[in-house]
PDB file of C-alpha atoms in Angstrom:
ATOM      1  CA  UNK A  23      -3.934 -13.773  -5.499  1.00 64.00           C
ATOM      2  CA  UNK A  24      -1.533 -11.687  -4.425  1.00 90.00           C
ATOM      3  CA  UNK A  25      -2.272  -7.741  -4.676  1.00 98.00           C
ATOM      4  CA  UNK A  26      -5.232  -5.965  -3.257  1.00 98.00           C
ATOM      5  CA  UNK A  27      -6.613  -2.681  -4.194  1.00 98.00           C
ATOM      6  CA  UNK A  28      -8.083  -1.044  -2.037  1.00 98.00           C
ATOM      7  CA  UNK A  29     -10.389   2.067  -3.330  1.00 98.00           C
ATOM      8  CA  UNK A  30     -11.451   4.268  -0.602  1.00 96.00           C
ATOM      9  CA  UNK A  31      -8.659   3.449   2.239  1.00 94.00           C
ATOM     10  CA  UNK A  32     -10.880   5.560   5.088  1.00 94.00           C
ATOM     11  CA  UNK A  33     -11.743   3.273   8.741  1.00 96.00           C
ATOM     12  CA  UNK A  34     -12.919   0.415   6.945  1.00 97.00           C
ATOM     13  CA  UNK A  35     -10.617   0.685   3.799  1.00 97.00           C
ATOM     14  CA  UNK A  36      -7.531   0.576   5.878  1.00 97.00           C
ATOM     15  CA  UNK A  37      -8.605  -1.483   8.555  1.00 98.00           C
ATOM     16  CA  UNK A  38      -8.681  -4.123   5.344  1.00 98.00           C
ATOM     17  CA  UNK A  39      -5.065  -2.894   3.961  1.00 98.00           C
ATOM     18  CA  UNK A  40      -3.791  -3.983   7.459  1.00 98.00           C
ATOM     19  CA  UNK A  41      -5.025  -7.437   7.201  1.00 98.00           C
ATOM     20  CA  UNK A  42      -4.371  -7.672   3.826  1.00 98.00           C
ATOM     21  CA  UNK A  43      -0.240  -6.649   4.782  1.00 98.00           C
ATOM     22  CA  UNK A  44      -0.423  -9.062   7.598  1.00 97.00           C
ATOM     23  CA  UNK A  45      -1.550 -12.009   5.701  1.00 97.00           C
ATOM     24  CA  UNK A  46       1.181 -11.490   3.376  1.00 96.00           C
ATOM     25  CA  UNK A  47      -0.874  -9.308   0.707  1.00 98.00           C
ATOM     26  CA  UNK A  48       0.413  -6.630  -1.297  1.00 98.00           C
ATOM     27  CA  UNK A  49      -1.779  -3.641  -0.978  1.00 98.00           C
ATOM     28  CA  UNK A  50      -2.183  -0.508  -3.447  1.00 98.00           C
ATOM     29  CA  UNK A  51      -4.493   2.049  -1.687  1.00 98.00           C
ATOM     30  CA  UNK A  52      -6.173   5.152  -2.992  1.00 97.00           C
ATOM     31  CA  UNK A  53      -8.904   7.572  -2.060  1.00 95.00           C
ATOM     32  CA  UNK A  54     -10.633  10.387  -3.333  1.00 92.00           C
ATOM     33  CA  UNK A  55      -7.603  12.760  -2.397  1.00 93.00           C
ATOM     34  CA  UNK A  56      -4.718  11.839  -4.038  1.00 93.00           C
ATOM     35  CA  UNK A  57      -1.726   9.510  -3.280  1.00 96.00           C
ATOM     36  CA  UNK A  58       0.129  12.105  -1.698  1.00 95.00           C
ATOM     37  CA  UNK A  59      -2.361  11.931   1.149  1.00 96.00           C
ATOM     38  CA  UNK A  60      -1.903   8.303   1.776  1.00 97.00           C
ATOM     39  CA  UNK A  61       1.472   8.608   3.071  1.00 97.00           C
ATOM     40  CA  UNK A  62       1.159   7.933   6.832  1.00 97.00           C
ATOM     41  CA  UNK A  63      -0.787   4.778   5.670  1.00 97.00           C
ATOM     42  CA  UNK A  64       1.981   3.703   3.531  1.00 97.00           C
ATOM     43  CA  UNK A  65       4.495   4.349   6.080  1.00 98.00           C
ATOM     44  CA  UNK A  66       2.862   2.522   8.425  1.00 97.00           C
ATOM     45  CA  UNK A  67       2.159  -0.451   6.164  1.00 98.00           C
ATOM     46  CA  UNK A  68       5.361  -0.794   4.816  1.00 97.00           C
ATOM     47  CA  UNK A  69       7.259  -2.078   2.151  1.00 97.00           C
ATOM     48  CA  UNK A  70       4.204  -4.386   0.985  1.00 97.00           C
ATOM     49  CA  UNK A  71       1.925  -1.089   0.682  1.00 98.00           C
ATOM     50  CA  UNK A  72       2.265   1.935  -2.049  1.00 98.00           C
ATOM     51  CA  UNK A  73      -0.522   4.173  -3.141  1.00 98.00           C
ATOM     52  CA  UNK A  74      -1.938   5.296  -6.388  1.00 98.00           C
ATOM     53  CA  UNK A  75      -5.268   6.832  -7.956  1.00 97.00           C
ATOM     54  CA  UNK A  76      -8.178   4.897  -7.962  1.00 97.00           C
ATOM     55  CA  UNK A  77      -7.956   3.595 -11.253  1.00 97.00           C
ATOM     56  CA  UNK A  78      -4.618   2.618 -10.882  1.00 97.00           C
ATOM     57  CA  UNK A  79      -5.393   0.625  -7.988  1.00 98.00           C
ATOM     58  CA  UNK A  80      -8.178  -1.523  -9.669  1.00 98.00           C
ATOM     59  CA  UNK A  81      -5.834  -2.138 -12.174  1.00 98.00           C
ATOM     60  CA  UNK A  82      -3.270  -3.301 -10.026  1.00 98.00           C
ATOM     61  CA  UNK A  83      -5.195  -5.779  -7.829  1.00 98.00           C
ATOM     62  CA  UNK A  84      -6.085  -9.114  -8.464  1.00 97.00           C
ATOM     63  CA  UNK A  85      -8.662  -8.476  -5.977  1.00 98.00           C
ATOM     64  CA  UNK A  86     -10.442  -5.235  -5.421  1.00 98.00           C
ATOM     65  CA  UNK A  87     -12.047  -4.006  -2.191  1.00 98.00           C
ATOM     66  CA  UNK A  88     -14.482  -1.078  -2.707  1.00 98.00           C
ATOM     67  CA  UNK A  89     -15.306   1.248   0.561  1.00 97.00           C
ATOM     68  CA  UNK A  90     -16.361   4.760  -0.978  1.00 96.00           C
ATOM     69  CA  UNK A  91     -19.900   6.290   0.308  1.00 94.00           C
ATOM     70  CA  UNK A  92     -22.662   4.287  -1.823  1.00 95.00           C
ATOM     71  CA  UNK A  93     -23.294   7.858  -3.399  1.00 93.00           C
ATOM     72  CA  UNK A  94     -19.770   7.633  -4.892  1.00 93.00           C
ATOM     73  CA  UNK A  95     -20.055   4.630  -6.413  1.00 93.00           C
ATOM     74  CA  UNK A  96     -20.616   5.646 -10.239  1.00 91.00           C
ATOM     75  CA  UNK A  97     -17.759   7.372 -10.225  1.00 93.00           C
ATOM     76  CA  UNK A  98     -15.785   3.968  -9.640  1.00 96.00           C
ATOM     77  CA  UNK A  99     -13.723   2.894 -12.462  1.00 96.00           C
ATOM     78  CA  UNK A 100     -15.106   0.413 -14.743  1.00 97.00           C
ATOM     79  CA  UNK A 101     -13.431  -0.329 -16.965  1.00 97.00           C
ATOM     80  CA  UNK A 102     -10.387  -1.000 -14.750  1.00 98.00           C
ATOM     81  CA  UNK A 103     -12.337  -3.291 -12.788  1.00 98.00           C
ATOM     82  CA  UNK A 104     -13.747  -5.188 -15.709  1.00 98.00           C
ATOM     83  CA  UNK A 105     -14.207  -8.894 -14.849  1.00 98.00           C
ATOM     84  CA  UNK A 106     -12.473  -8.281 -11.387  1.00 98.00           C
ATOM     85  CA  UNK A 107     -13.689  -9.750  -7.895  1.00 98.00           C
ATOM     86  CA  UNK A 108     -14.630  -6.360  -6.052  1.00 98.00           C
ATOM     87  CA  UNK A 109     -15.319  -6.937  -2.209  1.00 98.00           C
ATOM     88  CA  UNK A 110     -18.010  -4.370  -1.758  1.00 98.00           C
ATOM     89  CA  UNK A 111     -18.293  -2.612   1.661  1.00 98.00           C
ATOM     90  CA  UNK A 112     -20.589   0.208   1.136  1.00 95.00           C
ATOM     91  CA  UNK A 113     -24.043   0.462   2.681  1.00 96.00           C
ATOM     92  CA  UNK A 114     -26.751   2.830   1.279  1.00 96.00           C
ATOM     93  CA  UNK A 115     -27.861   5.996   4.418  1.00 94.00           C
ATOM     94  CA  UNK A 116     -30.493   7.815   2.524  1.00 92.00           C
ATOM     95  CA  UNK A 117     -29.659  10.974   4.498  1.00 93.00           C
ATOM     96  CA  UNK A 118     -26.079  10.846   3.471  1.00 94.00           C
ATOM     97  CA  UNK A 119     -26.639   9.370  -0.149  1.00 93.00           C
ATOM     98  CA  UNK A 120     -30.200  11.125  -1.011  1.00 94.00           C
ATOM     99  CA  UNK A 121     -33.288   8.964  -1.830  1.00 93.00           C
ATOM    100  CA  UNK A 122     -32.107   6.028  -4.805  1.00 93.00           C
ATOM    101  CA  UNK A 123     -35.932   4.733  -5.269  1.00 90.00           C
ATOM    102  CA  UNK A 124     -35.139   1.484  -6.081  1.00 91.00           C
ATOM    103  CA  UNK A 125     -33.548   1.158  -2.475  1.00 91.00           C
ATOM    104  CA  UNK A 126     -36.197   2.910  -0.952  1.00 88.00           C
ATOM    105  CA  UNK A 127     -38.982   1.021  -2.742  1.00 88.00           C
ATOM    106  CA  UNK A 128     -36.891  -2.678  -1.858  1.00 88.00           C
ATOM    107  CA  UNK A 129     -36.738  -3.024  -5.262  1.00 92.00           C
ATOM    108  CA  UNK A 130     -33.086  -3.879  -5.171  1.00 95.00           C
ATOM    109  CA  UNK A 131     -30.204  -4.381  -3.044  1.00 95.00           C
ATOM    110  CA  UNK A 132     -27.355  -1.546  -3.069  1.00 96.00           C
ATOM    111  CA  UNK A 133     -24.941  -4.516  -3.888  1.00 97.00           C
ATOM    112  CA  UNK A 134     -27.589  -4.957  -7.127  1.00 97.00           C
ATOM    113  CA  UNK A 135     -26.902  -1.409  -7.890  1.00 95.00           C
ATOM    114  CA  UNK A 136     -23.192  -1.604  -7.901  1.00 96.00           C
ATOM    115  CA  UNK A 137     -22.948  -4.798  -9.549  1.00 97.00           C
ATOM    116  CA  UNK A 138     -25.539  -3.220 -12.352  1.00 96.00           C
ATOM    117  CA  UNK A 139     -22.660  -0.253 -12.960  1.00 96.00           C
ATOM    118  CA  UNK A 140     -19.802  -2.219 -13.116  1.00 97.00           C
ATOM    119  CA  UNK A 141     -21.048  -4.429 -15.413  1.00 96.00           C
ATOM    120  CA  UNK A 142     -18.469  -7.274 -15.662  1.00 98.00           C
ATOM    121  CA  UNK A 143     -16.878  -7.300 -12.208  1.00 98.00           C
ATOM    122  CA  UNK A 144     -17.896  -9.951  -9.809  1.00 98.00           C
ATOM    123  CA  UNK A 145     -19.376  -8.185  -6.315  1.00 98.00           C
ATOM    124  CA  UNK A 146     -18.941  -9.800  -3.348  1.00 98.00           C
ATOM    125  CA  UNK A 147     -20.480  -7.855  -0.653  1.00 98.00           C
ATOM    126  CA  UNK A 148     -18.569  -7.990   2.617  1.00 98.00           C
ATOM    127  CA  UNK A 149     -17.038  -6.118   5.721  1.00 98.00           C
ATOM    128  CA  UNK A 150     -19.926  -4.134   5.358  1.00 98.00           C
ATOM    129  CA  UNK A 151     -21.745  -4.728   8.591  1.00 98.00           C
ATOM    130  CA  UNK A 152     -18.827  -4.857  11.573  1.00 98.00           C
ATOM    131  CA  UNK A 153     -17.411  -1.615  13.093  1.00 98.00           C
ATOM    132  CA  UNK A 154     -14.135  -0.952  11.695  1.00 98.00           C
ATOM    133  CA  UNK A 155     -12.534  -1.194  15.299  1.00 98.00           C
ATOM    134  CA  UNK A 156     -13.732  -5.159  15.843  1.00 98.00           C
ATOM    135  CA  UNK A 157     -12.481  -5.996  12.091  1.00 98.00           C
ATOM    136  CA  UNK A 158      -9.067  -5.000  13.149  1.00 98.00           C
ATOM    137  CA  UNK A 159      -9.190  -6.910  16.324  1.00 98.00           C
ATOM    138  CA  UNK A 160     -11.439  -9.757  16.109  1.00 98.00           C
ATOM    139  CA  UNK A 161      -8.980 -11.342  13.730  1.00 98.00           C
ATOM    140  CA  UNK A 162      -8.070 -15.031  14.455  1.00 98.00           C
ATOM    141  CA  UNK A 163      -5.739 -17.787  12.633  1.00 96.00           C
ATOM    142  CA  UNK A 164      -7.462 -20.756  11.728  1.00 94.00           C
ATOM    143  CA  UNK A 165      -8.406 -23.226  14.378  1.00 94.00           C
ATOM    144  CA  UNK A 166      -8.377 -20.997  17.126  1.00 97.00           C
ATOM    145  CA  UNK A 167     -11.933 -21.757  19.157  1.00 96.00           C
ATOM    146  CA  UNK A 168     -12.609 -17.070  18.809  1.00 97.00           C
ATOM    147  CA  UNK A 169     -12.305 -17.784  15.152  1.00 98.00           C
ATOM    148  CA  UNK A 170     -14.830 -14.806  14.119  1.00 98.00           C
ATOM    149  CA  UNK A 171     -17.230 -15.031  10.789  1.00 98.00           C
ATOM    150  CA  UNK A 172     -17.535 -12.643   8.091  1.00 98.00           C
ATOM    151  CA  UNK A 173     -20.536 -12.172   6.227  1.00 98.00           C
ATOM    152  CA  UNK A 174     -20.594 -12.788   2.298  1.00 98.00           C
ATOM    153  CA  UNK A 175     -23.151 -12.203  -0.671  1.00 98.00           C
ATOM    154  CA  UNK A 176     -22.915 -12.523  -4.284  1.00 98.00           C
ATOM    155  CA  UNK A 177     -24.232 -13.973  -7.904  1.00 98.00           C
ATOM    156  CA  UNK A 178     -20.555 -15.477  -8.999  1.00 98.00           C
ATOM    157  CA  UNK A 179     -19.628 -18.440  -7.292  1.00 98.00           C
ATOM    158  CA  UNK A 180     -16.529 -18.091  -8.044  1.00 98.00           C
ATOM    159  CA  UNK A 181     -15.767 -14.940  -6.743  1.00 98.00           C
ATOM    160  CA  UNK A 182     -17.617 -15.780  -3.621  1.00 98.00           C
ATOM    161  CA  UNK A 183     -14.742 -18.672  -3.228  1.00 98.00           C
ATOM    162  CA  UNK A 184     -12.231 -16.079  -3.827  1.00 97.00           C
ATOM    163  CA  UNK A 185     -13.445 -13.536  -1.129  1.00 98.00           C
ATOM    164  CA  UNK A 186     -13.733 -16.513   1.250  1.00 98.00           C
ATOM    165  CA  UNK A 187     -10.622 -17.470   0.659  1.00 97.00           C
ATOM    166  CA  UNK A 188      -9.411 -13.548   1.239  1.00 98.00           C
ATOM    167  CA  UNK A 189     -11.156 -13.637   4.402  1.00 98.00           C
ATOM    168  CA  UNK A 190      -9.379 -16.955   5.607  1.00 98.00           C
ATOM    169  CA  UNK A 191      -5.931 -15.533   4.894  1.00 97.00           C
ATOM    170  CA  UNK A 192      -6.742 -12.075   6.977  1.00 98.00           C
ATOM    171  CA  UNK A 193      -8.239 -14.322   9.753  1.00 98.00           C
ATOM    172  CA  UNK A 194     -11.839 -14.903   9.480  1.00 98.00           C
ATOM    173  CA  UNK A 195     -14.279 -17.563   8.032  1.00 98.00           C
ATOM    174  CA  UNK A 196     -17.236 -16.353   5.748  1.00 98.00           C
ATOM    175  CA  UNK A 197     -20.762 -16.968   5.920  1.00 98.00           C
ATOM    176  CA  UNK A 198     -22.727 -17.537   2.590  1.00 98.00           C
ATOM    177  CA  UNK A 199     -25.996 -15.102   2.505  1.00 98.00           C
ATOM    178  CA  UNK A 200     -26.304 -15.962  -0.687  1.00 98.00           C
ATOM    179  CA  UNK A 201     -27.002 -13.629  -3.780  1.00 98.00           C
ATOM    180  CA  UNK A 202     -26.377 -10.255  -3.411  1.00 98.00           C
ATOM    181  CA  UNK A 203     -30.424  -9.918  -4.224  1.00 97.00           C
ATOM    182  CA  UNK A 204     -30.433 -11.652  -0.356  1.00 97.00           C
ATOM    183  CA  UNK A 205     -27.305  -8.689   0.975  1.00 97.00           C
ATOM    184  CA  UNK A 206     -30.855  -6.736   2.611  1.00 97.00           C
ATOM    185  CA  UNK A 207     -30.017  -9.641   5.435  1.00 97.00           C
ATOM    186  CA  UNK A 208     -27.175  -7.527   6.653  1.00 98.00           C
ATOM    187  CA  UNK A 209     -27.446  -4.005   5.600  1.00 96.00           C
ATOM    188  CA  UNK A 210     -28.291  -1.107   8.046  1.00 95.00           C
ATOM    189  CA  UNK A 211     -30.912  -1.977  10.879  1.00 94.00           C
ATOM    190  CA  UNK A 212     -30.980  -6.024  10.855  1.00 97.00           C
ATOM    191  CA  UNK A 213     -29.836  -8.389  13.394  1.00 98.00           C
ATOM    192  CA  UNK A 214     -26.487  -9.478  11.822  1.00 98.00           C
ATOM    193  CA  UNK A 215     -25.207  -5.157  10.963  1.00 98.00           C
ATOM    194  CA  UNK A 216     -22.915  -4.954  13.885  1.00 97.00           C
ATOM    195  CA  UNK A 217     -24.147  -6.867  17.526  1.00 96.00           C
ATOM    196  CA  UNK A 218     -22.645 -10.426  16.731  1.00 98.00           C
ATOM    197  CA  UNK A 219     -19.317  -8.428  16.739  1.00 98.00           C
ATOM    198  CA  UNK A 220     -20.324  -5.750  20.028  1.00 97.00           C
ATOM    199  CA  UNK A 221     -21.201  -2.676  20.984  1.00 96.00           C
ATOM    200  CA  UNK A 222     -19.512   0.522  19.503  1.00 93.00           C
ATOM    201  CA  UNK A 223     -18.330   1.691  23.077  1.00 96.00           C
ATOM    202  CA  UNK A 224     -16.452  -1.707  23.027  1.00 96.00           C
ATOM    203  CA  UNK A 225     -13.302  -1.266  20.816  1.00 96.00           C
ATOM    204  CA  UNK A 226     -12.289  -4.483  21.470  1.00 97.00           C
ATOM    205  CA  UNK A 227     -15.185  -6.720  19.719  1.00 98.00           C
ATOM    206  CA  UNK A 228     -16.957 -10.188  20.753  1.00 98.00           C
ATOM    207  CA  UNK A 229     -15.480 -13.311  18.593  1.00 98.00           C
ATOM    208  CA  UNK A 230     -18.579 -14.713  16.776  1.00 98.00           C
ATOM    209  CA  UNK A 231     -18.389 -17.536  14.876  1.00 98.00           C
ATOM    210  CA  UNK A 232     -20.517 -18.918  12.288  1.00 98.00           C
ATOM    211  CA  UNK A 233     -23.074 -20.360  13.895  1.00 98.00           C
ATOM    212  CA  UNK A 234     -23.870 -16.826  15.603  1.00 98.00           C
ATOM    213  CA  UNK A 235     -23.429 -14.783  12.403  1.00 98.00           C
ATOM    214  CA  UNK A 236     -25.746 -17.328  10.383  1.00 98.00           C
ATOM    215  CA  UNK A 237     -28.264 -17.230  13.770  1.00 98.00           C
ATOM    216  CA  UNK A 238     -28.605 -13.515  13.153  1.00 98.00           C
ATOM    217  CA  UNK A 239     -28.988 -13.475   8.861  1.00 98.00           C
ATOM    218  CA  UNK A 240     -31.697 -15.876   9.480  1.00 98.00           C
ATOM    219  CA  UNK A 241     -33.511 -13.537  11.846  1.00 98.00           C
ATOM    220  CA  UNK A 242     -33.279 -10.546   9.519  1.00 97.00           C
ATOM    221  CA  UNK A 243     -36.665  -9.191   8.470  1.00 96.00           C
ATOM    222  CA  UNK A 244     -37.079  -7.797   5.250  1.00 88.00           C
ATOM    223  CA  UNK A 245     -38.574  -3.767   5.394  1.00 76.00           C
ATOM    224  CA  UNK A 246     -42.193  -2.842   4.236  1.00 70.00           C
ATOM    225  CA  UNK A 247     -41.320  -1.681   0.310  1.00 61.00           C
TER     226      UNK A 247
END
């Protein structure tokens, strides 16, 4: 694969777009806003970077990375990203996005929910639980003993190969949750959402390889429904 789109190109978003660039991607971002607004991005990604609507970035990329407020999500285009792998980084904060019953209830995952409107894509969750800041620094080339792990979920194996595969190239290994009915391990609140990588008033990060990341899926405990 060779071009990423990158809907929603906010901290997490771009933080992506800059790995992508780095590890020799092609990158089309977009936001809510308008191209025009992505400028300073584009400038400083360079020649390997151009932006474009939404739409037309799904279109564009062979893989997709989704990072728009879970609230936003149905407005995502489909049909664009029909039978695409879409790395999904959202997370579902009932006082941003309103009460979703279903998520409330445990009923489903917010991957579940996203996979459920875009019918034929393949969602990967992923990048979901690590503060932007550590993404961009914890990065590591392969073989190097503060070689960091990325979380993954999803029902396609074969897009789960393909994110993995992402993630090696931008400088991280991946940890298999499993389905994205199982991405409740590393939402919002459990172990593995954000201390393997740090603390928040620590730009810099803590390198935490698998064996850490997997420590802290396995100690997740799933809320009262």
């Amino acid at each position: 694969m060779t071009t990423v789109g990158i809907i929603g190109s906010g901290l997490i978003g771009g933080t992506v777009a800059r790995l992508a660039v780095n590890g020799g991607y092609d990158v089309v971002v977009s936001n809510s806003r308008g191209p025009e607004t992505l400028a300073d991005l584009v400038a400083e990604l360079g020649p390997k970077a151009r932006a474009a609507s939404a739409a037309e970035a799904a279109a564009a990329g062979d893989i997709v990375v989704v990072s728009v407020p879970f609230h936003a999500h149905a407005k995502l285009p489909v049909a664009e990203l029909a039978g695409k792998v879409v790395l999904d980084t959202d997370n579902y904060y009932p006082e941003r996005d309103g009460q979703v019953a279903e998520l409330v209830e445990g009923k489903l995952t917010s991957a579940e929910l996203e996979q459920q409107h875009l019918g034929t894509a393949k969602v990967v969750k992923v990048f979901n639980n690590i503060f932007f800041k550590h993404l961009g620094n914890l990065a590591r080339p392969q073989g190097d003993p503060d070689r960091t792990a990325l979380t993954i979920a999803g029902d396609d194996g074969e897009a789960k190969k393909a994110a993995a595969a992402f993630l090696t190239a931008i400088g991280y290994d991946a940890v298999d949750v499993g389905p994205l009915s199982e991405s409740w391990r590393v939402e919002p609140g459990q172990p593995a959402y954000g201390p393997p990588y740090g603390t928040f008033e620590d730009p810099i990060g803590t390198p935490a390889g698998a064996g850490k990341v997997r420590a802290a899926v396995d100690a997740a405990t799933k809320p009262a429904s």
